[in-house]
Amino acid sequence: MPFRQLVALGLLCALLPLHHGAPGPEGTAPDPAHYRERVKAMFYHAYDSYLENAFPYDELRPLTCDGHDTWGSFSLTLIDALDTLLILGNVSEFQRVVEVLQDNVDFDIDVNASVFETNIRVVGGLLSAHLLSKKAGVEVEAGWPCSGPLLRMAEEAARKLLPAFQTPTGMPYGTVNLLHGVNPGETPVTCTAGIGTFIVEFATLSSLTGDPVFEDVARVALTRLWESRSDIGLSLIGDIDNAMRTFLNYYTVWKQFGGLPEFYNIPQGYTVEKREGYPLRPELIESAMYLYRATGDPTLLELGRDAVESIEKISKVECGFATIKDLRDHKLDNRMESFFLAETVKYLYLLFDPANFIHNNGSTFDAVITPYGECILGAGGYIFNTEAHPIDPAALHCCRRLKEEQWEVEDLMREFYSLKPKRSRFQKKTMSSGPWQPPTGPGSLSSPENQDQAREKSAKQKTPLLSCPSQPFTSKLALLGQVFLDSS
């Protein structure tokens, strides 16, 4: 849930009564198949309206049936909606959009862009679509998932964000110019999400490309954020009972207005002035999907039903779905944010589609051959980034060995052959990957140079890195893919 909701979590639990929801139509629970089709229809009404009236702009303006650029100028809604197309089963449109994006999106533009939003929507959306390409029937190039046009686009976009991390703390600025870098006088004020969420996209990018600079900057930022944390903490991880109680309290607020206001005054039991709107955010629906996977409680399907009914009744217009400007009178605003297609509709559909491939329990998978050997993909356990773009964690091991693993093998081979330690080509590439250097001080990560010095020091130690019981050397030892024979 967003930070603004987490702050009020304790008060909501204490002051709002629990509400277990009304039964479904005719006293039955909502029919998942029926609402899957309703959600799919919602998606295509919004998606087709964007294509017909707003593309190539970032977002649709549903009240005036036109488009405008918001977070950049790179057809944001199309990128954000791409993996949702596959989750809904539309492989042909997924394939078409991949071609459209390659031909139309350019990040070398003079635009001030949000570092956070560009990362979660653009970088995350492109990485997710890249990893799902084979499942969508796209003819992937040799070496996939370690290469591909969408991966190169994601890398290009991420490199435009790297100047934002050039700060004394390593925590990034909020805005960067995609052509010129950070503007002079850029405010150092940022939010926790704008610091901590980069690790998902940037670590994935480093794993797929072999360039550690992305993961390095994200880890430093996350470390510095952790060092600055308050004493409140988040102690609710895995606490299903309290999560369900909190969800039901939020559901009570939803049923009061037909949506969830941006701010809610608990003592007065009403909205907060100037924050009465609901821009079709996904967080409560996202919570319902996760809780339903954990509990199977039909109350969670009732929230999904209510969300479909209220959004269609209140927000649907001729050209898409409009932000609800004021939940008190259901006045509308002329905007449909891209996260409506990336998150809200996606989570609603997944709530009503328990057999979707995203929910895979590992019973099925794809085996692909990469330059680094066989790799297993699509076995489930997807990690959603902040914008609900699913990342396959198995892909993180497809394209490169961890640096420490490679160093261990290299040192073992040098010791075995009594070779003088020297820096490998891999390390040289790592050290020349970009101009960024991690900030020094408490909590900073070791730079590649410091890691190299540590390795040189370790290599001078007499104690061997690995030892094995004495045995006839007619056998062979295989370690991390390296095979040693007595005849070698």
mmCIF file of N, CA, C and O in Angstrom, residues 119-168:
data_model
loop_
_atom_site.group_PDB
_atom_site.id
_atom_site.type_symbol
_atom_site.label_atom_id
_atom_site.label_comp_id
_atom_site.label_asym_id
_atom_site.label_seq_id
_atom_site.Cartn_x
_atom_site.Cartn_y
_atom_site.Cartn_z
ATOM 1 N N ASN A 119 11.394 5.125 -14.149
ATOM 2 C CA ASN A 119 11.923 3.813 -13.793
ATOM 3 C C ASN A 119 10.820 2.765 -13.671
ATOM 4 O O ASN A 119 10.882 1.704 -14.298
ATOM 5 N N ILE A 120 9.805 3.043 -12.856
ATOM 6 C CA ILE A 120 8.805 1.999 -12.599
ATOM 7 C C ILE A 120 7.914 1.747 -13.807
ATOM 8 O O ILE A 120 7.494 0.607 -14.043
ATOM 9 N N ARG A 121 7.644 2.784 -14.604
ATOM 10 C CA ARG A 121 6.726 2.626 -15.730
ATOM 11 C C ARG A 121 7.448 2.216 -17.004
ATOM 12 O O ARG A 121 7.015 1.293 -17.704
ATOM 13 N N VAL A 122 8.535 2.905 -17.339
ATOM 14 C CA VAL A 122 9.213 2.678 -18.615
ATOM 15 C C VAL A 122 10.240 1.553 -18.505
ATOM 16 O O VAL A 122 10.155 0.545 -19.211
ATOM 17 N N VAL A 123 11.229 1.725 -17.616
ATOM 18 C CA VAL A 123 12.246 0.685 -17.473
ATOM 19 C C VAL A 123 11.604 -0.631 -17.034
ATOM 20 O O VAL A 123 11.861 -1.691 -17.611
ATOM 21 N N GLY A 124 10.735 -0.567 -16.018
ATOM 22 C CA GLY A 124 10.067 -1.775 -15.545
ATOM 23 C C GLY A 124 9.175 -2.401 -16.599
ATOM 24 O O GLY A 124 9.162 -3.625 -16.770
ATOM 25 N N GLY A 125 8.425 -1.573 -17.324
ATOM 26 C CA GLY A 125 7.540 -2.094 -18.353
ATOM 27 C C GLY A 125 8.286 -2.754 -19.488
ATOM 28 O O GLY A 125 7.884 -3.820 -19.989
ATOM 29 N N LEU A 126 9.407 -2.167 -19.911
ATOM 30 C CA LEU A 126 10.196 -2.740 -20.996
ATOM 31 C C LEU A 126 10.896 -4.027 -20.567
ATOM 32 O O LEU A 126 10.964 -4.994 -21.335
ATOM 33 N N LEU A 127 11.413 -4.053 -19.337
ATOM 34 C CA LEU A 127 12.065 -5.274 -18.849
ATOM 35 C C LEU A 127 11.073 -6.424 -18.744
ATOM 36 O O LEU A 127 11.365 -7.558 -19.135
ATOM 37 N N SER A 128 9.900 -6.138 -18.211
ATOM 38 C CA SER A 128 8.882 -7.178 -18.086
ATOM 39 C C SER A 128 8.474 -7.713 -19.450
ATOM 40 O O SER A 128 8.407 -8.938 -19.668
ATOM 41 N N ALA A 129 8.218 -6.821 -20.381
ATOM 42 C CA ALA A 129 7.824 -7.244 -21.722
ATOM 43 C C ALA A 129 8.945 -8.018 -22.409
ATOM 44 O O ALA A 129 8.695 -8.988 -23.130
ATOM 45 N N HIS A 130 10.179 -7.605 -22.175
ATOM 46 C CA HIS A 130 11.323 -8.337 -22.737
ATOM 47 C C HIS A 130 11.343 -9.782 -22.244
ATOM 48 O O HIS A 130 11.507 -10.719 -23.033
ATOM 49 N N LEU A 131 11.156 -9.957 -20.935
ATOM 50 C CA LEU A 131 11.223 -11.305 -20.360
ATOM 51 C C LEU A 131 10.003 -12.152 -20.714
ATOM 52 O O LEU A 131 10.062 -13.378 -20.634
ATOM 53 N N LEU A 132 8.907 -11.507 -21.102
ATOM 54 C CA LEU A 132 7.695 -12.238 -21.483
ATOM 55 C C LEU A 132 7.583 -12.445 -22.992
ATOM 56 O O LEU A 132 6.634 -13.066 -23.459
ATOM 57 N N SER A 133 8.546 -11.936 -23.741
ATOM 58 C CA SER A 133 8.438 -11.939 -25.201
ATOM 59 C C SER A 133 8.289 -13.339 -25.773
ATOM 60 O O SER A 133 7.477 -13.577 -26.667
ATOM 61 N N LYS A 134 9.084 -14.271 -25.292
ATOM 62 C CA LYS A 134 9.025 -15.629 -25.842
ATOM 63 C C LYS A 134 7.677 -16.270 -25.559
ATOM 64 O O LYS A 134 7.104 -16.946 -26.418
ATOM 65 N N LYS A 135 7.139 -16.052 -24.372
ATOM 66 C CA LYS A 135 5.812 -16.578 -24.034
ATOM 67 C C LYS A 135 4.749 -15.960 -24.933
ATOM 68 O O LYS A 135 3.733 -16.608 -25.247
ATOM 69 N N ALA A 136 4.974 -14.736 -25.374
ATOM 70 C CA ALA A 136 4.012 -14.053 -26.244
ATOM 71 C C ALA A 136 4.196 -14.406 -27.716
ATOM 72 O O ALA A 136 3.524 -13.823 -28.568
ATOM 73 N N GLY A 137 5.100 -15.314 -28.017
ATOM 74 C CA GLY A 137 5.279 -15.731 -29.406
ATOM 75 C C GLY A 137 6.146 -14.820 -30.231
ATOM 76 O O GLY A 137 6.205 -14.965 -31.461
ATOM 77 N N VAL A 138 6.822 -13.871 -29.606
ATOM 78 C CA VAL A 138 7.733 -12.995 -30.340
ATOM 79 C C VAL A 138 8.963 -13.805 -30.763
ATOM 80 O O VAL A 138 9.495 -14.612 -29.987
ATOM 81 N N GLU A 139 9.411 -13.602 -31.994
ATOM 82 C CA GLU A 139 10.616 -14.286 -32.468
ATOM 83 C C GLU A 139 11.830 -13.590 -31.866
ATOM 84 O O GLU A 139 12.270 -12.543 -32.341
ATOM 85 N N VAL A 140 12.361 -14.162 -30.794
ATOM 86 C CA VAL A 140 13.449 -13.518 -30.059
ATOM 87 C C VAL A 140 14.766 -13.771 -30.769
ATOM 88 O O VAL A 140 14.934 -14.761 -31.487
ATOM 89 N N GLU A 141 15.719 -12.871 -30.562
ATOM 90 C CA GLU A 141 17.010 -13.003 -31.212
ATOM 91 C C GLU A 141 17.896 -13.982 -30.461
ATOM 92 O O GLU A 141 17.642 -14.318 -29.291
ATOM 93 N N ALA A 142 18.956 -14.437 -31.124
ATOM 94 C CA ALA A 142 19.891 -15.365 -30.499
ATOM 95 C C ALA A 142 20.484 -14.724 -29.249
ATOM 96 O O ALA A 142 20.853 -13.553 -29.251
ATOM 97 N N GLY A 143 20.560 -15.511 -28.187
ATOM 98 C CA GLY A 143 21.101 -14.986 -26.939
ATOM 99 C C GLY A 143 20.066 -14.489 -25.968
ATOM 100 O O GLY A 143 20.389 -14.140 -24.835
ATOM 101 N N TRP A 144 18.781 -14.418 -26.395
ATOM 102 C CA TRP A 144 17.723 -14.015 -25.470
ATOM 103 C C TRP A 144 17.672 -15.016 -24.320
ATOM 104 O O TRP A 144 17.871 -16.201 -24.529
ATOM 105 N N PRO A 145 17.424 -14.573 -23.063
ATOM 106 C CA PRO A 145 17.009 -13.233 -22.632
ATOM 107 C C PRO A 145 18.150 -12.280 -22.306
ATOM 108 O O PRO A 145 17.932 -11.243 -21.693
ATOM 109 N N CYS A 146 19.375 -12.656 -22.710
ATOM 110 C CA CYS A 146 20.513 -11.797 -22.414
ATOM 111 C C CYS A 146 20.673 -10.675 -23.435
ATOM 112 O O CYS A 146 21.571 -9.846 -23.307
ATOM 113 N N SER A 147 19.831 -10.665 -24.457
ATOM 114 C CA SER A 147 19.839 -9.588 -25.449
ATOM 115 C C SER A 147 18.452 -9.475 -26.047
ATOM 116 O O SER A 147 17.622 -10.366 -25.899
ATOM 117 N N GLY A 148 18.197 -8.373 -26.715
ATOM 118 C CA GLY A 148 16.903 -8.151 -27.335
ATOM 119 C C GLY A 148 16.594 -6.680 -27.434
ATOM 120 O O GLY A 148 17.127 -5.867 -26.673
ATOM 121 N N PRO A 149 15.741 -6.272 -28.367
ATOM 122 C CA PRO A 149 15.461 -4.847 -28.573
ATOM 123 C C PRO A 149 14.818 -4.169 -27.374
ATOM 124 O O PRO A 149 15.143 -3.013 -27.063
ATOM 125 N N LEU A 150 13.899 -4.839 -26.681
ATOM 126 C CA LEU A 150 13.264 -4.221 -25.521
ATOM 127 C C LEU A 150 14.251 -4.076 -24.366
ATOM 128 O O LEU A 150 14.197 -3.102 -23.613
ATOM 129 N N LEU A 151 15.165 -5.032 -24.233
ATOM 130 C CA LEU A 151 16.207 -4.916 -23.211
ATOM 131 C C LEU A 151 17.112 -3.736 -23.505
ATOM 132 O O LEU A 151 17.491 -2.975 -22.596
ATOM 133 N N ARG A 152 17.470 -3.555 -24.773
ATOM 134 C CA ARG A 152 18.319 -2.410 -25.130
ATOM 135 C C ARG A 152 17.597 -1.092 -24.887
ATOM 136 O O ARG A 152 18.211 -0.097 -24.467
ATOM 137 N N MET A 153 16.299 -1.065 -25.141
ATOM 138 C CA MET A 153 15.530 0.142 -24.853
ATOM 139 C C MET A 153 15.489 0.421 -23.356
ATOM 140 O O MET A 153 15.627 1.580 -22.917
ATOM 141 N N ALA A 154 15.301 -0.625 -22.557
ATOM 142 C CA ALA A 154 15.279 -0.444 -21.103
ATOM 143 C C ALA A 154 16.622 0.061 -20.593
ATOM 144 O O ALA A 154 16.680 0.940 -19.721
ATOM 145 N N GLU A 155 17.703 -0.475 -21.148
ATOM 146 C CA GLU A 155 19.038 -0.021 -20.747
ATOM 147 C C GLU A 155 19.266 1.434 -21.127
ATOM 148 O O GLU A 155 19.825 2.219 -20.347
ATOM 149 N N GLU A 156 18.820 1.816 -22.321
ATOM 150 C CA GLU A 156 18.971 3.209 -22.768
ATOM 151 C C GLU A 156 18.218 4.156 -21.841
ATOM 152 O O GLU A 156 18.741 5.204 -21.442
ATOM 153 N N ALA A 157 17.001 3.784 -21.488
ATOM 154 C CA ALA A 157 16.215 4.633 -20.588
ATOM 155 C C ALA A 157 16.863 4.724 -19.219
ATOM 156 O O ALA A 157 16.923 5.806 -18.610
ATOM 157 N N ALA A 158 17.362 3.610 -18.700
ATOM 158 C CA ALA A 158 17.978 3.603 -17.377
ATOM 159 C C ALA A 158 19.252 4.437 -17.344
ATOM 160 O O ALA A 158 19.545 5.110 -16.345
ATOM 161 N N ARG A 159 20.021 4.400 -18.423
ATOM 162 C CA ARG A 159 21.251 5.212 -18.454
ATOM 163 C C ARG A 159 20.931 6.703 -18.405
ATOM 164 O O ARG A 159 21.734 7.497 -17.890
ATOM 165 N N LYS A 160 19.788 7.088 -18.942
ATOM 166 C CA LYS A 160 19.383 8.489 -18.858
ATOM 167 C C LYS A 160 19.100 8.908 -17.417
ATOM 168 O O LYS A 160 19.122 10.103 -17.098
ATOM 169 N N LEU A 161 18.830 7.933 -16.547
ATOM 170 C CA LEU A 161 18.508 8.238 -15.152
ATOM 171 C C LEU A 161 19.737 8.234 -14.243
ATOM 172 O O LEU A 161 19.677 8.759 -13.132
ATOM 173 N N LEU A 162 20.848 7.652 -14.694
ATOM 174 C CA LEU A 162 22.023 7.511 -13.839
ATOM 175 C C LEU A 162 22.563 8.837 -13.294
ATOM 176 O O LEU A 162 23.017 8.885 -12.142
ATOM 177 N N PRO A 163 22.553 9.956 -14.067
ATOM 178 C CA PRO A 163 23.057 11.205 -13.487
ATOM 179 C C PRO A 163 22.323 11.637 -12.226
ATOM 180 O O PRO A 163 22.894 12.363 -11.403
ATOM 181 N N ALA A 164 21.091 11.199 -12.042
ATOM 182 C CA ALA A 164 20.331 11.580 -10.849
ATOM 183 C C ALA A 164 20.930 11.002 -9.577
ATOM 184 O O ALA A 164 20.658 11.494 -8.469
ATOM 185 N N PHE A 165 21.759 9.949 -9.705
ATOM 186 C CA PHE A 165 22.346 9.309 -8.524
ATOM 187 C C PHE A 165 23.665 9.962 -8.102
ATOM 188 O O PHE A 165 24.278 9.534 -7.131
ATOM 189 N N GLN A 166 24.098 10.991 -8.851
ATOM 190 C CA GLN A 166 25.332 11.692 -8.507
ATOM 191 C C GLN A 166 25.049 12.687 -7.385
ATOM 192 O O GLN A 166 25.007 13.906 -7.596
ATOM 193 N N THR A 167 24.838 12.177 -6.179
ATOM 194 C CA THR A 167 24.544 13.006 -5.014
ATOM 195 C C THR A 167 25.476 12.610 -3.874
ATOM 196 O O THR A 167 26.064 11.524 -3.894
ATOM 197 N N PRO A 168 25.645 13.476 -2.873
ATOM 198 C CA PRO A 168 26.524 13.125 -1.749
ATOM 199 C C PRO A 168 26.114 11.845 -1.028
ATOM 200 O O PRO A 168 26.965 11.141 -0.481
#
